[in-house]
Amino acid sequence: MKNQFMQKVVCYRFSDTAAAEPPTNCYAARLMEKVNSGGCLNREDKNYITRAVRNNSFSRRGIPVMGWMFDFSPVLKRYLFSQYGQWYELCAADKTALRHAVYGRIHEIVEIGRI
């Protein structure tokens, strides 16, 4: 049974030049609606969220779109992974999405937990 008190994915404004209303026709907004309505994410969705969170420079847990931040913290977990003798921290939906988002051989993955 799913946890009925799970936190919702939120969208907030992080730029003064952003539009008055958050964008609704982007992939991140559709994923936010899907998660908030209780829908399950498929592999493509999890990979997209992980890649988008990894490749932005504004937030470690959100996806920026046109001055609005879609905060996917309830969906993400923190992982430590070892690659070429160094340890890195990354927020990802799951281990498989982490492997798809990171280029190169990963030697070890350790789950830290929910954010």
Short mmCIF file of N, CA, C and O in Angstrom, two decimals:
data_model
loop_
_atom_site.label_atom_id
_atom_site.label_comp_id
_atom_site.label_asym_id
_atom_site.label_seq_id
_atom_site.Cartn_x
_atom_site.Cartn_y
_atom_site.Cartn_z
N MET A 1 0.84 -1.18 0.00
CA MET A 1 0.00 0.00 0.00
C MET A 1 0.89 1.24 0.00
O MET A 1 1.87 1.32 0.72
N LYS A 2 0.52 2.21 -0.82
CA LYS A 2 1.30 3.44 -0.91
C LYS A 2 1.10 4.30 0.32
O LYS A 2 0.04 4.29 0.94
N ASN A 3 2.12 5.06 0.63
CA ASN A 3 2.04 6.00 1.73
C ASN A 3 1.15 7.17 1.31
O ASN A 3 1.43 7.87 0.36
N GLN A 4 0.05 7.38 2.01
CA GLN A 4 -0.90 8.42 1.63
C GLN A 4 -0.44 9.80 2.07
O GLN A 4 -1.03 10.79 1.68
N PHE A 5 0.61 9.88 2.86
CA PHE A 5 1.11 11.16 3.33
C PHE A 5 2.40 11.55 2.61
O PHE A 5 3.18 12.33 3.12
N MET A 6 2.61 10.99 1.42
CA MET A 6 3.81 11.31 0.66
C MET A 6 3.78 12.78 0.24
O MET A 6 2.75 13.30 -0.13
N GLN A 7 4.94 13.40 0.31
CA GLN A 7 5.04 14.80 -0.07
C GLN A 7 4.77 14.97 -1.56
O GLN A 7 4.98 14.06 -2.35
N LYS A 8 4.31 16.14 -1.93
CA LYS A 8 4.01 16.44 -3.32
C LYS A 8 5.19 17.13 -3.98
O LYS A 8 5.96 17.83 -3.33
N VAL A 9 5.31 16.93 -5.27
CA VAL A 9 6.29 17.67 -6.06
C VAL A 9 5.76 19.09 -6.20
O VAL A 9 4.59 19.29 -6.51
N VAL A 10 6.60 20.08 -5.94
CA VAL A 10 6.16 21.47 -5.98
C VAL A 10 6.90 22.22 -7.08
O VAL A 10 7.96 21.81 -7.53
N CYS A 11 6.31 23.34 -7.46
CA CYS A 11 6.90 24.23 -8.45
C CYS A 11 6.95 25.62 -7.84
O CYS A 11 5.94 26.12 -7.35
N TYR A 12 8.14 26.23 -7.84
CA TYR A 12 8.25 27.58 -7.28
C TYR A 12 9.09 28.45 -8.21
O TYR A 12 9.88 27.96 -9.02
N ARG A 13 8.90 29.74 -8.08
CA ARG A 13 9.60 30.71 -8.91
C ARG A 13 10.98 31.01 -8.31
O ARG A 13 11.09 31.27 -7.13
N PHE A 14 12.04 30.96 -9.14
CA PHE A 14 13.37 31.28 -8.64
C PHE A 14 14.01 32.44 -9.39
O PHE A 14 15.14 32.81 -9.11
N SER A 15 13.28 33.04 -10.32
CA SER A 15 13.82 34.16 -11.08
C SER A 15 12.80 35.29 -11.13
O SER A 15 11.59 35.05 -11.25
N ASP A 16 13.28 36.52 -11.04
CA ASP A 16 12.38 37.67 -11.11
C ASP A 16 11.81 37.88 -12.51
O ASP A 16 10.78 38.52 -12.68
N THR A 17 12.47 37.37 -13.53
CA THR A 17 12.02 37.56 -14.90
C THR A 17 11.11 36.43 -15.39
O THR A 17 10.73 36.40 -16.55
N ALA A 18 10.74 35.51 -14.51
CA ALA A 18 9.88 34.39 -14.89
C ALA A 18 8.46 34.89 -15.14
O ALA A 18 8.03 35.92 -14.62
N ALA A 19 7.73 34.15 -15.94
CA ALA A 19 6.34 34.48 -16.22
C ALA A 19 5.51 34.39 -14.95
O ALA A 19 5.93 33.80 -13.95
N ALA A 20 4.31 34.98 -14.97
CA ALA A 20 3.45 35.00 -13.78
C ALA A 20 2.95 33.60 -13.42
O ALA A 20 2.77 33.29 -12.25
N GLU A 21 2.74 32.76 -14.41
CA GLU A 21 2.25 31.40 -14.17
C GLU A 21 3.32 30.39 -14.55
O GLU A 21 4.06 30.59 -15.51
N PRO A 22 3.41 29.28 -13.83
CA PRO A 22 4.40 28.26 -14.19
C PRO A 22 4.06 27.62 -15.53
O PRO A 22 2.89 27.54 -15.91
N PRO A 23 5.06 27.16 -16.27
CA PRO A 23 4.79 26.51 -17.56
C PRO A 23 4.05 25.20 -17.35
O PRO A 23 4.34 24.44 -16.43
N THR A 24 3.08 24.94 -18.22
CA THR A 24 2.28 23.72 -18.10
C THR A 24 2.49 22.77 -19.27
O THR A 24 2.05 21.63 -19.22
N ASN A 25 3.16 23.23 -20.32
CA ASN A 25 3.31 22.40 -21.51
C ASN A 25 4.71 21.79 -21.63
O ASN A 25 5.11 21.42 -22.72
N CYS A 26 5.44 21.68 -20.54
CA CYS A 26 6.77 21.08 -20.57
C CYS A 26 6.70 19.69 -19.93
O CYS A 26 5.76 19.34 -19.22
N TYR A 27 7.73 18.89 -20.21
CA TYR A 27 7.78 17.52 -19.71
C TYR A 27 7.84 17.46 -18.19
O TYR A 27 7.22 16.61 -17.56
N ALA A 28 8.57 18.41 -17.58
CA ALA A 28 8.68 18.44 -16.12
C ALA A 28 7.32 18.70 -15.47
O ALA A 28 6.99 18.11 -14.44
N ALA A 29 6.51 19.57 -16.07
CA ALA A 29 5.17 19.85 -15.52
C ALA A 29 4.27 18.63 -15.64
O ALA A 29 3.50 18.33 -14.71
N ARG A 30 4.37 17.92 -16.75
CA ARG A 30 3.55 16.70 -16.90
C ARG A 30 3.98 15.63 -15.89
O ARG A 30 3.13 14.93 -15.32
N LEU A 31 5.29 15.52 -15.65
CA LEU A 31 5.76 14.57 -14.64
C LEU A 31 5.31 14.96 -13.24
O LEU A 31 4.97 14.10 -12.43
N MET A 32 5.30 16.28 -12.94
CA MET A 32 4.84 16.75 -11.64
C MET A 32 3.38 16.37 -11.44
O MET A 32 3.00 15.86 -10.38
N GLU A 33 2.55 16.57 -12.44
CA GLU A 33 1.14 16.20 -12.34
C GLU A 33 0.97 14.69 -12.17
O GLU A 33 0.13 14.23 -11.40
N LYS A 34 1.78 13.92 -12.88
CA LYS A 34 1.71 12.47 -12.80
C LYS A 34 2.05 11.98 -11.39
O LYS A 34 1.36 11.14 -10.82
N VAL A 35 3.12 12.51 -10.81
CA VAL A 35 3.55 12.11 -9.46
C VAL A 35 2.53 12.56 -8.42
O VAL A 35 2.16 11.79 -7.52
N ASN A 36 2.06 13.80 -8.53
CA ASN A 36 1.12 14.33 -7.54
C ASN A 36 -0.23 13.64 -7.58
O ASN A 36 -0.94 13.60 -6.58
N SER A 37 -0.61 13.09 -8.73
CA SER A 37 -1.89 12.38 -8.82
C SER A 37 -1.77 10.92 -8.40
O SER A 37 -2.76 10.18 -8.41
N GLY A 38 -0.56 10.49 -8.03
CA GLY A 38 -0.37 9.13 -7.54
C GLY A 38 0.04 8.14 -8.61
O GLY A 38 0.08 6.94 -8.36
N GLY A 39 0.35 8.62 -9.80
CA GLY A 39 0.76 7.74 -10.88
C GLY A 39 2.17 7.21 -10.69
O GLY A 39 2.98 7.80 -9.96
N CYS A 40 2.46 6.11 -11.33
CA CYS A 40 3.80 5.51 -11.25
C CYS A 40 4.66 6.02 -12.41
O CYS A 40 4.17 6.23 -13.51
N LEU A 41 5.93 6.20 -12.13
CA LEU A 41 6.87 6.63 -13.16
C LEU A 41 7.45 5.42 -13.87
O LEU A 41 7.80 4.42 -13.24
N ASN A 42 7.55 5.52 -15.20
CA ASN A 42 8.18 4.43 -15.94
C ASN A 42 9.68 4.70 -16.06
O ASN A 42 10.19 5.70 -15.54
N ARG A 43 10.41 3.83 -16.70
CA ARG A 43 11.86 3.94 -16.79
C ARG A 43 12.28 5.23 -17.49
O ARG A 43 13.21 5.91 -17.07
N GLU A 44 11.61 5.60 -18.58
CA GLU A 44 11.94 6.82 -19.31
C GLU A 44 11.79 8.06 -18.43
O GLU A 44 12.63 8.96 -18.47
N ASP A 45 10.73 8.10 -17.64
CA ASP A 45 10.49 9.24 -16.74
C ASP A 45 11.58 9.34 -15.68
O ASP A 45 12.10 10.42 -15.40
N LYS A 46 11.94 8.21 -15.06
CA LYS A 46 12.98 8.20 -14.03
C LYS A 46 14.32 8.63 -14.60
O LYS A 46 15.06 9.40 -13.98
N ASN A 47 14.64 8.13 -15.80
CA ASN A 47 15.90 8.52 -16.44
C ASN A 47 15.92 10.01 -16.77
O ASN A 47 16.94 10.67 -16.59
N TYR A 48 14.79 10.54 -17.24
CA TYR A 48 14.72 11.96 -17.57
C TYR A 48 14.93 12.83 -16.32
O TYR A 48 15.71 13.78 -16.36
N ILE A 49 14.24 12.49 -15.24
CA ILE A 49 14.37 13.27 -14.01
C ILE A 49 15.81 13.26 -13.52
O ILE A 49 16.38 14.29 -13.17
N THR A 50 16.43 12.09 -13.50
CA THR A 50 17.80 11.96 -13.01
C THR A 50 18.77 12.75 -13.88
O THR A 50 19.62 13.48 -13.38
N ARG A 51 18.65 12.63 -15.21
CA ARG A 51 19.53 13.38 -16.11
C ARG A 51 19.34 14.88 -15.97
O ARG A 51 20.29 15.65 -15.96
N ALA A 52 18.08 15.32 -15.90
CA ALA A 52 17.79 16.75 -15.81
C ALA A 52 18.29 17.34 -14.49
O ALA A 52 18.81 18.46 -14.47
N VAL A 53 18.16 16.60 -13.40
CA VAL A 53 18.66 17.08 -12.10
C VAL A 53 20.18 17.12 -12.11
O VAL A 53 20.80 18.06 -11.60
N ARG A 54 20.81 16.14 -12.71
CA ARG A 54 22.27 16.08 -12.74
C ARG A 54 22.87 17.18 -13.62
O ARG A 54 23.92 17.73 -13.32
N ASN A 55 22.20 17.52 -14.72
CA ASN A 55 22.78 18.42 -15.70
C ASN A 55 22.42 19.89 -15.52
O ASN A 55 22.72 20.69 -16.40
N ASN A 56 21.76 20.27 -14.44
CA ASN A 56 21.49 21.69 -14.24
C ASN A 56 22.40 22.23 -13.14
O ASN A 56 22.89 21.50 -12.30
N SER A 57 22.60 23.53 -13.16
CA SER A 57 23.52 24.14 -12.19
C SER A 57 22.80 24.97 -11.14
O SER A 57 23.44 25.60 -10.31
N PHE A 58 21.48 24.97 -11.14
CA PHE A 58 20.71 25.78 -10.20
C PHE A 58 20.31 25.02 -8.94
O PHE A 58 20.19 25.59 -7.88
N SER A 59 20.07 23.73 -9.07
CA SER A 59 19.55 22.96 -7.95
C SER A 59 20.06 21.53 -8.01
O SER A 59 20.30 21.01 -9.10
N ARG A 60 20.18 20.90 -6.86
CA ARG A 60 20.58 19.49 -6.82
C ARG A 60 19.37 18.56 -6.81
O ARG A 60 19.53 17.35 -6.89
N ARG A 61 18.18 19.11 -6.68
CA ARG A 61 16.97 18.28 -6.56
C ARG A 61 15.83 18.70 -7.47
O ARG A 61 14.76 18.15 -7.38
N GLY A 62 16.05 19.70 -8.31
CA GLY A 62 14.96 20.21 -9.13
C GLY A 62 15.33 20.38 -10.59
O GLY A 62 16.49 20.29 -10.96
N ILE A 63 14.31 20.65 -11.39
CA ILE A 63 14.49 20.88 -12.82
C ILE A 63 14.05 22.30 -13.12
O ILE A 63 12.87 22.64 -12.95
N PRO A 64 14.97 23.18 -13.55
CA PRO A 64 14.58 24.55 -13.88
C PRO A 64 13.99 24.64 -15.28
O PRO A 64 14.52 24.06 -16.23
N VAL A 65 12.86 25.35 -15.38
CA VAL A 65 12.21 25.57 -16.67
C VAL A 65 11.71 27.01 -16.71
O VAL A 65 10.80 27.37 -15.95
N MET A 66 12.32 27.84 -17.53
CA MET A 66 11.87 29.21 -17.77
C MET A 66 11.65 30.01 -16.48
O MET A 66 10.63 30.68 -16.32
N GLY A 67 12.58 29.94 -15.54
CA GLY A 67 12.49 30.70 -14.31
C GLY A 67 11.69 30.03 -13.21
O GLY A 67 11.54 30.59 -12.12
N TRP A 68 11.17 28.86 -13.45
CA TRP A 68 10.42 28.09 -12.44
C TRP A 68 11.19 26.82 -12.13
O TRP A 68 11.79 26.20 -13.00
N MET A 69 11.17 26.41 -10.86
CA MET A 69 11.87 25.21 -10.43
C MET A 69 10.85 24.14 -10.04
O MET A 69 10.00 24.36 -9.18
N PHE A 70 10.93 22.99 -10.70
CA PHE A 70 10.11 21.84 -10.34
C PHE A 70 10.94 20.99 -9.40
O PHE A 70 11.91 20.35 -9.81
N ASP A 71 10.57 20.98 -8.12
CA ASP A 71 11.35 20.31 -7.08
C ASP A 71 10.87 18.87 -6.93
O ASP A 71 9.80 18.61 -6.38
N PHE A 72 11.69 17.93 -7.39
CA PHE A 72 11.35 16.51 -7.37
C PHE A 72 11.95 15.78 -6.17
O PHE A 72 12.22 14.59 -6.23
N SER A 73 12.14 16.46 -5.06
CA SER A 73 12.72 15.86 -3.86
C SER A 73 11.99 14.61 -3.37
O SER A 73 12.64 13.65 -2.94
N PRO A 74 10.64 14.55 -3.41
CA PRO A 74 9.97 13.35 -2.92
C PRO A 74 10.26 12.10 -3.76
O PRO A 74 10.12 10.98 -3.28
N VAL A 75 10.68 12.28 -5.00
CA VAL A 75 10.93 11.16 -5.90
C VAL A 75 12.38 10.70 -5.83
O VAL A 75 12.68 9.54 -6.09
N LEU A 76 13.28 11.59 -5.44
CA LEU A 76 14.71 11.32 -5.51
C LEU A 76 15.29 10.73 -4.23
O LEU A 76 14.79 10.98 -3.14
N LYS A 77 16.36 9.96 -4.41
CA LYS A 77 17.16 9.43 -3.29
C LYS A 77 18.58 9.90 -3.51
O LYS A 77 19.00 10.18 -4.62
N ARG A 78 19.35 9.98 -2.41
CA ARG A 78 20.76 10.37 -2.50
C ARG A 78 21.62 9.12 -2.60
O ARG A 78 21.42 8.16 -1.85
N TYR A 79 22.59 9.17 -3.50
CA TYR A 79 23.50 8.05 -3.69
C TYR A 79 24.93 8.56 -3.66
O TYR A 79 25.23 9.66 -4.13
N LEU A 80 25.82 7.75 -3.12
CA LEU A 80 27.26 7.93 -3.28
C LEU A 80 27.71 6.86 -4.26
O LEU A 80 27.29 5.70 -4.16
N PHE A 81 28.56 7.25 -5.22
CA PHE A 81 29.08 6.24 -6.13
C PHE A 81 30.57 6.46 -6.36
O PHE A 81 31.06 7.59 -6.32
N SER A 82 31.27 5.37 -6.54
CA SER A 82 32.71 5.38 -6.75
C SER A 82 32.98 5.19 -8.23
O SER A 82 32.47 4.26 -8.85
N GLN A 83 33.80 6.12 -8.77
CA GLN A 83 34.13 6.06 -10.18
C GLN A 83 35.58 6.50 -10.35
O GLN A 83 35.93 7.63 -9.96
N TYR A 84 36.42 5.62 -10.88
CA TYR A 84 37.83 5.92 -11.14
C TYR A 84 38.56 6.41 -9.89
O TYR A 84 39.33 7.36 -9.93
N GLY A 85 38.27 5.78 -8.75
CA GLY A 85 38.98 6.10 -7.52
C GLY A 85 38.46 7.30 -6.76
O GLY A 85 39.01 7.67 -5.73
N GLN A 86 37.41 7.94 -7.22
CA GLN A 86 36.81 9.10 -6.55
C GLN A 86 35.37 8.76 -6.15
O GLN A 86 34.70 7.97 -6.80
N TRP A 87 34.90 9.42 -5.09
CA TRP A 87 33.52 9.26 -4.65
C TRP A 87 32.73 10.52 -5.00
O TRP A 87 33.21 11.63 -4.83
N TYR A 88 31.53 10.34 -5.51
CA TYR A 88 30.65 11.44 -5.89
C TYR A 88 29.28 11.24 -5.28
O TYR A 88 28.87 10.10 -5.01
N GLU A 89 28.57 12.32 -5.07
CA GLU A 89 27.20 12.26 -4.55
C GLU A 89 26.25 12.74 -5.64
O GLU A 89 26.53 13.72 -6.32
N LEU A 90 25.14 12.04 -5.80
CA LEU A 90 24.16 12.40 -6.83
C LEU A 90 22.77 12.02 -6.35
O LEU A 90 22.59 10.98 -5.72
N CYS A 91 21.80 12.86 -6.65
CA CYS A 91 20.40 12.55 -6.38
C CYS A 91 19.82 11.90 -7.63
O CYS A 91 19.95 12.44 -8.73
N ALA A 92 19.19 10.75 -7.47
CA ALA A 92 18.64 10.01 -8.61
C ALA A 92 17.36 9.31 -8.18
O ALA A 92 17.11 9.10 -6.99
N ALA A 93 16.55 8.93 -9.15
CA ALA A 93 15.30 8.24 -8.87
C ALA A 93 15.57 6.82 -8.37
O ALA A 93 14.91 6.34 -7.45
N ASP A 94 16.53 6.14 -8.97
CA ASP A 94 16.94 4.81 -8.52
C ASP A 94 18.33 4.51 -9.09
O ASP A 94 18.90 5.32 -9.81
N LYS A 95 18.88 3.33 -8.76
CA LYS A 95 20.24 3.00 -9.18
C LYS A 95 20.35 2.86 -10.70
O LYS A 95 21.36 3.23 -11.30
N THR A 96 19.32 2.33 -11.33
CA THR A 96 19.34 2.17 -12.77
C THR A 96 19.39 3.52 -13.48
O THR A 96 20.14 3.70 -14.43
N ALA A 97 18.61 4.47 -13.00
CA ALA A 97 18.62 5.82 -13.58
C ALA A 97 19.98 6.48 -13.35
O ALA A 97 20.47 7.20 -14.22
N LEU A 98 20.60 6.24 -12.21
CA LEU A 98 21.92 6.77 -11.94
C LEU A 98 22.93 6.22 -12.93
O LEU A 98 23.75 6.96 -13.49
N ARG A 99 22.87 4.92 -13.20
CA ARG A 99 23.79 4.31 -14.17
C ARG A 99 23.59 4.88 -15.57
O ARG A 99 24.53 5.03 -16.33
N HIS A 100 22.34 5.21 -15.94
CA HIS A 100 22.07 5.79 -17.26
C HIS A 100 22.55 7.24 -17.35
O HIS A 100 22.90 7.70 -18.43
N ALA A 101 22.57 7.95 -16.24
CA ALA A 101 22.91 9.37 -16.26
C ALA A 101 24.42 9.62 -16.18
O ALA A 101 24.88 10.67 -16.61
N VAL A 102 25.17 8.68 -15.66
CA VAL A 102 26.61 8.86 -15.46
C VAL A 102 27.36 8.10 -16.54
O VAL A 102 27.10 6.92 -16.79
N TYR A 103 28.29 8.80 -17.18
CA TYR A 103 29.11 8.18 -18.21
C TYR A 103 30.31 7.48 -17.58
O TYR A 103 30.95 8.02 -16.69
N GLY A 104 30.61 6.28 -18.03
CA GLY A 104 31.78 5.56 -17.55
C GLY A 104 31.43 4.45 -16.58
O GLY A 104 30.27 4.24 -16.22
N ARG A 105 32.45 3.75 -16.15
CA ARG A 105 32.27 2.61 -15.26
C ARG A 105 32.09 3.09 -13.82
O ARG A 105 32.86 3.89 -13.31
N ILE A 106 31.07 2.56 -13.18
CA ILE A 106 30.80 2.84 -11.77
C ILE A 106 31.22 1.60 -10.98
O ILE A 106 30.74 0.51 -11.25
N HIS A 107 32.08 1.78 -10.02
CA HIS A 107 32.60 0.65 -9.27
C HIS A 107 31.69 0.24 -8.12
O HIS A 107 31.55 -0.94 -7.83
N GLU A 108 31.10 1.21 -7.45
CA GLU A 108 30.25 0.90 -6.30
C GLU A 108 29.21 2.00 -6.12
O GLU A 108 29.50 3.18 -6.33
N ILE A 109 28.00 1.61 -5.73
CA ILE A 109 26.92 2.57 -5.44
C ILE A 109 26.41 2.30 -4.03
O ILE A 109 26.12 1.15 -3.69
N VAL A 110 26.30 3.36 -3.24
CA VAL A 110 25.78 3.27 -1.88
C VAL A 110 24.61 4.22 -1.74
O VAL A 110 24.74 5.41 -2.02
N GLU A 111 23.46 3.70 -1.33
CA GLU A 111 22.28 4.55 -1.13
C GLU A 111 22.35 5.21 0.24
O GLU A 111 22.50 4.54 1.25
N ILE A 112 22.24 6.52 0.26
CA ILE A 112 22.24 7.27 1.53
C ILE A 112 20.82 7.36 2.08
O ILE A 112 20.62 7.27 3.27
N GLY A 113 19.83 7.52 1.22
CA GLY A 113 18.44 7.57 1.65
C GLY A 113 17.69 8.67 0.97
O GLY A 113 18.17 9.34 0.07
N ARG A 114 16.46 8.87 1.44
CA ARG A 114 15.62 9.93 0.90
C ARG A 114 16.14 11.28 1.32
O ARG A 114 16.82 11.42 2.34
N ILE A 115 15.79 12.27 0.56
CA ILE A 115 16.24 13.63 0.83
C ILE A 115 15.41 14.25 1.91
O ILE A 115 14.28 14.07 2.07
#
